[in-house]
CSV table of C-alpha atoms in Angstrom, one decimal:
chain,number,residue,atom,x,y,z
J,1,UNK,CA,50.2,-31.3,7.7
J,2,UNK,CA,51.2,-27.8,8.6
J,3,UNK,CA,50.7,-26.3,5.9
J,4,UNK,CA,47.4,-28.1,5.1
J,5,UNK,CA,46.3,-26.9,8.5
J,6,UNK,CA,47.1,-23.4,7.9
J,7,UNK,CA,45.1,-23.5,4.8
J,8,UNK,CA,42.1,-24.9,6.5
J,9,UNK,CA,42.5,-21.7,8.8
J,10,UNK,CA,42.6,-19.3,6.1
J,11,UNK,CA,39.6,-21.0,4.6
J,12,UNK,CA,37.2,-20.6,7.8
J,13,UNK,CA,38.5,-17.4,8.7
J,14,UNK,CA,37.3,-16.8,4.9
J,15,UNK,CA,34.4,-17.5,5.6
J,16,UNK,CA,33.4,-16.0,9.1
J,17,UNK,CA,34.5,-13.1,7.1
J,18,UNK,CA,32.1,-14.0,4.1
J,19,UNK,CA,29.6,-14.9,6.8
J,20,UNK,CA,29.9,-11.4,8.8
J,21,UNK,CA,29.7,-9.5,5.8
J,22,UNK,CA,26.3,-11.9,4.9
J,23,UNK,CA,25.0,-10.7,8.4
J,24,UNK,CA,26.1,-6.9,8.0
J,25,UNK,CA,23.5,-7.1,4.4
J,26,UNK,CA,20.9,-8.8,6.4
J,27,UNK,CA,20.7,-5.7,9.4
J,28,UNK,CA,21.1,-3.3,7.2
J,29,UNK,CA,18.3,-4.5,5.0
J,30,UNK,CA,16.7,-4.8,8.4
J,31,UNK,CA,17.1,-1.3,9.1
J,32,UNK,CA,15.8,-0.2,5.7
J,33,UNK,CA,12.9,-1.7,5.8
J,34,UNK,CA,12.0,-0.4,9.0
J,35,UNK,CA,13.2,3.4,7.8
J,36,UNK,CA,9.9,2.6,5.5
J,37,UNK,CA,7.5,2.2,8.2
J,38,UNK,CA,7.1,-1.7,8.1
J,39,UNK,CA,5.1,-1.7,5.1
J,40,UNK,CA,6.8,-4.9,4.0
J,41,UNK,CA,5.9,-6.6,6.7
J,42,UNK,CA,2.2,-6.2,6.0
J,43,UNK,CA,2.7,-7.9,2.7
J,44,UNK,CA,4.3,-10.7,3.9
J,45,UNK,CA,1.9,-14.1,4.5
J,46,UNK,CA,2.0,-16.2,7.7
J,47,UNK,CA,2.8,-13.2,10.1
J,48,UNK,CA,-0.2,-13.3,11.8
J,49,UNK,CA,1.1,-14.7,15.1
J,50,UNK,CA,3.1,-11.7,15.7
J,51,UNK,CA,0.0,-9.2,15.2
J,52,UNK,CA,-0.9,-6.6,13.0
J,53,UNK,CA,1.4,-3.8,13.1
J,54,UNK,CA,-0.4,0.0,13.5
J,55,UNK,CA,-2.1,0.9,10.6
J,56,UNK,CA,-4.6,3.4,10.0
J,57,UNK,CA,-6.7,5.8,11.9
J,58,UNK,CA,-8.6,8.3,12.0
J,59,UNK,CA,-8.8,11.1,9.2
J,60,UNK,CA,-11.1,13.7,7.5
J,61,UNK,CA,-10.1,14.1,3.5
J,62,UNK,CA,-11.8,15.3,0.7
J,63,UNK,CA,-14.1,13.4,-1.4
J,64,UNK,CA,-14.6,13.5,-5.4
J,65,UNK,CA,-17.4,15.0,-4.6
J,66,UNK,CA,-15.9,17.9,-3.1
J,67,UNK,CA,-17.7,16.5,0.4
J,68,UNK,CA,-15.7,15.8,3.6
J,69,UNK,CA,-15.2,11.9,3.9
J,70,UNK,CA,-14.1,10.6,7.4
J,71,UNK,CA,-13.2,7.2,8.4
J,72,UNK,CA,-16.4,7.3,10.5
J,73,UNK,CA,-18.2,7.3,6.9
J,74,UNK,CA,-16.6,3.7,6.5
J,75,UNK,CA,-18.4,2.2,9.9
J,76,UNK,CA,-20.0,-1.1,9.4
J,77,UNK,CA,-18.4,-2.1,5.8
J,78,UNK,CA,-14.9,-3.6,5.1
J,79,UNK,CA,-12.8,-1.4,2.9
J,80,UNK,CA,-9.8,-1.5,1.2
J,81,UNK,CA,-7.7,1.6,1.0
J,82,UNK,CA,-5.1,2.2,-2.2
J,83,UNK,CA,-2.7,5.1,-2.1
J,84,UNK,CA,-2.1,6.9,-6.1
J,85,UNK,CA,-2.6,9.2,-8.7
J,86,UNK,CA,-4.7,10.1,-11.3
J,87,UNK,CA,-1.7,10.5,-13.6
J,88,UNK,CA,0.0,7.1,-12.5
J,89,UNK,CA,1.3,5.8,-16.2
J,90,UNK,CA,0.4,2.1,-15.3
J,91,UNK,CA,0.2,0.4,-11.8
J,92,UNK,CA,-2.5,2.8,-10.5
J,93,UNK,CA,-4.7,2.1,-12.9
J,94,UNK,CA,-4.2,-1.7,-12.9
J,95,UNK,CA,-5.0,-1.9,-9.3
J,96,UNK,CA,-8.3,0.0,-9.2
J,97,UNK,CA,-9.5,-2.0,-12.4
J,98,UNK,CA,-8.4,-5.3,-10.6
J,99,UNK,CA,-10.2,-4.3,-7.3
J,100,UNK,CA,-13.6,-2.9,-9.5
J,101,UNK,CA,-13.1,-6.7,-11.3
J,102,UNK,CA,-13.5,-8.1,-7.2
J,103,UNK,CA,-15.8,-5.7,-6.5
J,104,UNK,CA,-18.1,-7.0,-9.7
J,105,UNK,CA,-17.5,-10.7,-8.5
J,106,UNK,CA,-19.1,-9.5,-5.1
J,107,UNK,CA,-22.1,-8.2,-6.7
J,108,UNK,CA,-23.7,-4.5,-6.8
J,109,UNK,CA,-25.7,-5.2,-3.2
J,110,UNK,CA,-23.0,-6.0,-1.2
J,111,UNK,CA,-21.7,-3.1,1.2
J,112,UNK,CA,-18.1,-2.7,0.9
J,113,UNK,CA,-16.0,0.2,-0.1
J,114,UNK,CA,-12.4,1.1,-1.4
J,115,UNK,CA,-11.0,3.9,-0.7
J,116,UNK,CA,-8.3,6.0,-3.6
J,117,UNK,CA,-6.1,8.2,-1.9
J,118,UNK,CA,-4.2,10.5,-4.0
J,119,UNK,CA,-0.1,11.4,-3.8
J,120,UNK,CA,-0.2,14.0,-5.4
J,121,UNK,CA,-3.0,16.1,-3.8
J,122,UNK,CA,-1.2,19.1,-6.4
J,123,UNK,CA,-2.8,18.1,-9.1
J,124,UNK,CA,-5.9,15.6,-8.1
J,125,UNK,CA,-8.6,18.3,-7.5
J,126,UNK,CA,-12.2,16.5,-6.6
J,127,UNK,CA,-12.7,16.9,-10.1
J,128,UNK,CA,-10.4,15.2,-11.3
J,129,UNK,CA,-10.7,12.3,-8.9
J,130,UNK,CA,-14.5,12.3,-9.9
J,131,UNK,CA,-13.5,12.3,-13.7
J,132,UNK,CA,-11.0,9.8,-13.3
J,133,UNK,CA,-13.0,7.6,-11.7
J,134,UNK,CA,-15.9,7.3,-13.7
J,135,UNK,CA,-13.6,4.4,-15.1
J,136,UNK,CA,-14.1,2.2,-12.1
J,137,UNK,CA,-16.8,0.4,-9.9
J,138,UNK,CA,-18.5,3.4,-8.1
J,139,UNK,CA,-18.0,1.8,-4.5
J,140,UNK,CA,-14.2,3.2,-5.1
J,141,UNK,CA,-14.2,6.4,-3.6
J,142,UNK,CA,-11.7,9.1,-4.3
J,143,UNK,CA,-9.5,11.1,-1.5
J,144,UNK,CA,-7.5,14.2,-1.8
J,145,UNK,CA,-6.6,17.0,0.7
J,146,UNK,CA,-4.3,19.8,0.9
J,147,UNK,CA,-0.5,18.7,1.2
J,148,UNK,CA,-0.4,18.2,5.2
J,149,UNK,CA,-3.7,16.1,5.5
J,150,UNK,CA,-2.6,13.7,2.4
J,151,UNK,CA,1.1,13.6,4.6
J,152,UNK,CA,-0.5,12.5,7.3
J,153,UNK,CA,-3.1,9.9,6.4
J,154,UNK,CA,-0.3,8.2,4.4
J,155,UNK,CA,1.9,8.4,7.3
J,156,UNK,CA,-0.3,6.4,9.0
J,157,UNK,CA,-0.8,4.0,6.6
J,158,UNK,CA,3.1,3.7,6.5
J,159,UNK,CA,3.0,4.9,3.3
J,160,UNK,CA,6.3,6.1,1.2
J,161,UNK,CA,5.7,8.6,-1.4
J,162,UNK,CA,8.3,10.9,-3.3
J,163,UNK,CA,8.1,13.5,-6.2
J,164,UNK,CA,10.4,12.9,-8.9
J,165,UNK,CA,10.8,15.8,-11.1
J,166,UNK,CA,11.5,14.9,-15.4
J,167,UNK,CA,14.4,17.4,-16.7
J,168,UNK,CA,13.1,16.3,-19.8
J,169,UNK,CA,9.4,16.9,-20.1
J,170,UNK,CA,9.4,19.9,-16.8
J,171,UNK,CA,6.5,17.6,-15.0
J,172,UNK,CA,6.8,15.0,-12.6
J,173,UNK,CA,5.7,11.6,-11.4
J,174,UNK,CA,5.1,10.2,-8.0
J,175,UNK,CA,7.2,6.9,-6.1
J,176,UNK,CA,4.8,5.4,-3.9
J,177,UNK,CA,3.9,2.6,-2.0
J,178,UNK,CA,1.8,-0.1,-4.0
J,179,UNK,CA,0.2,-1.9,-0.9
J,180,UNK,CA,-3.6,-2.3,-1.0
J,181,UNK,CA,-4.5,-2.4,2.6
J,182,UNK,CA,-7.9,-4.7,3.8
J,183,UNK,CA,-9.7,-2.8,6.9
J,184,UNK,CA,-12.5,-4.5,8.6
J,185,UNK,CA,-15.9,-3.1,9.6
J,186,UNK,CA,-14.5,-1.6,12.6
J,187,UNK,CA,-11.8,0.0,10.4
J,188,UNK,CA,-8.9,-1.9,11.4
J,189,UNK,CA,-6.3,-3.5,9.8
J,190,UNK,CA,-6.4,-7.3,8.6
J,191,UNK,CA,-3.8,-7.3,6.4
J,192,UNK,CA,-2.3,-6.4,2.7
J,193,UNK,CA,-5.0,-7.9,-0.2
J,194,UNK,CA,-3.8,-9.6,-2.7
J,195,UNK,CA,-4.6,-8.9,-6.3
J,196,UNK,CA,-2.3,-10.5,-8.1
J,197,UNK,CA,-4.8,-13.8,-8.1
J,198,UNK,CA,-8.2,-14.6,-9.9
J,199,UNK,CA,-11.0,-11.9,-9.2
J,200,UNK,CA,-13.4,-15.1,-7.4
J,201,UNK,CA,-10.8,-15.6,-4.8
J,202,UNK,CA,-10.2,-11.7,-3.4
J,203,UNK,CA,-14.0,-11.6,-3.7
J,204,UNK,CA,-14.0,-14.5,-1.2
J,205,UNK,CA,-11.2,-13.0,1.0
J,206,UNK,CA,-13.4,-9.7,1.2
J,207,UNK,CA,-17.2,-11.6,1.6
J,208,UNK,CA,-15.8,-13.1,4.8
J,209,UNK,CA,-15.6,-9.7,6.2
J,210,UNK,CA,-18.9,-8.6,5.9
């Protein structure tokens, strides 16, 4: 019985140990996604109750065509706001054809807007926003800036974005944050829009906000 009894011990000592170290991940994930500004939290559904986190502001940026663009230019129209680059191999891309393919489902009258902002401000000039996206619904309008106005407009949209040089090819890429963020007329935050779901459905999301 003894020794049966001292194995039981070793066993839930085992695993308040196991379950300590299961806690210790938890927090520290915890912490790590608050080092990133709580952008995780705006993608995550039925969060509502504990209200919207700050995101957002005021800002004054550059359009693609080379004329100053301010959130006050957005008054009166729901937006949604997308944080890239022009030379983005992939996801970029994908996002702003899905939100033109919403956009299209909302038809050409209705007033709503999406706003590109570039990462990478070094290389996307207003002309090469306004090249790039000749690809996409017009209603998506290009942002750059010089390197401490892009900073700060993606700091507060809690936005992560790093410069990762290539040994190999002597150019670089940019890490970012890949939430699209739905503002309301007022320009407020609603919450992160989903794309990843038929073009009908985020066209309904959006109407509701006109």
């Amino acid at each position: 019985m003894k020794q049966i009894s001292k194995k039981a011990s070793r066993q839930q000592a085992s695993q308040q140990q196991a379950s300590r170290r299961l806690l210790a991940i938890v927090i520290g994930f915890g912490f790590g996604l608050a080092a990133l500004g709580g952008v995780v939290y705006a993608v995550i559904p039925g969060r509502a109750d504990l209200g919207s986190p700050e995101i957002g502001g005021s800002f004054t940026m550059i359009g693609q065509d080379g004329r100053v663009v301010t959130n006050a230019d957005l008054a009166g129209r729901p937006y949604l706001v997308f944080f890239g680059y022009t030379h983005c191999p992939d996801f970029c891309p994908t996002a702003l054809f899905d939100i033109s393919a919403v956009f299209k489902e909302l038809g050409p009258d209705k007033k709503v807007a999406a706003l590109f902002v570039t990462v990478d401000p070094e290389r996307d000039t207003p002309d090469v926003l306004k090249t790039y996206l000749e690809n996409f619904d017009s209603r998506i309008i290009g942002l750059t800036g010089d390197t401490k106005k892009v900073e700060a407009i993606a700091k507060s949209f809690r936005v992560y974005a790093k410069k990762l040089p290539s040994e190999k090819t002597g150019d670089y890429t940019v890490d970012h944050t890949g939430v699209v963020y739905l503002m309301d007329k007022r320009g407020k935050f609603v919450s992160a829009f989903n794309l990843q779901r038929p073009p009908q459905q985020a066209a309904r999301e959006l109407e509701a906000y006109l």
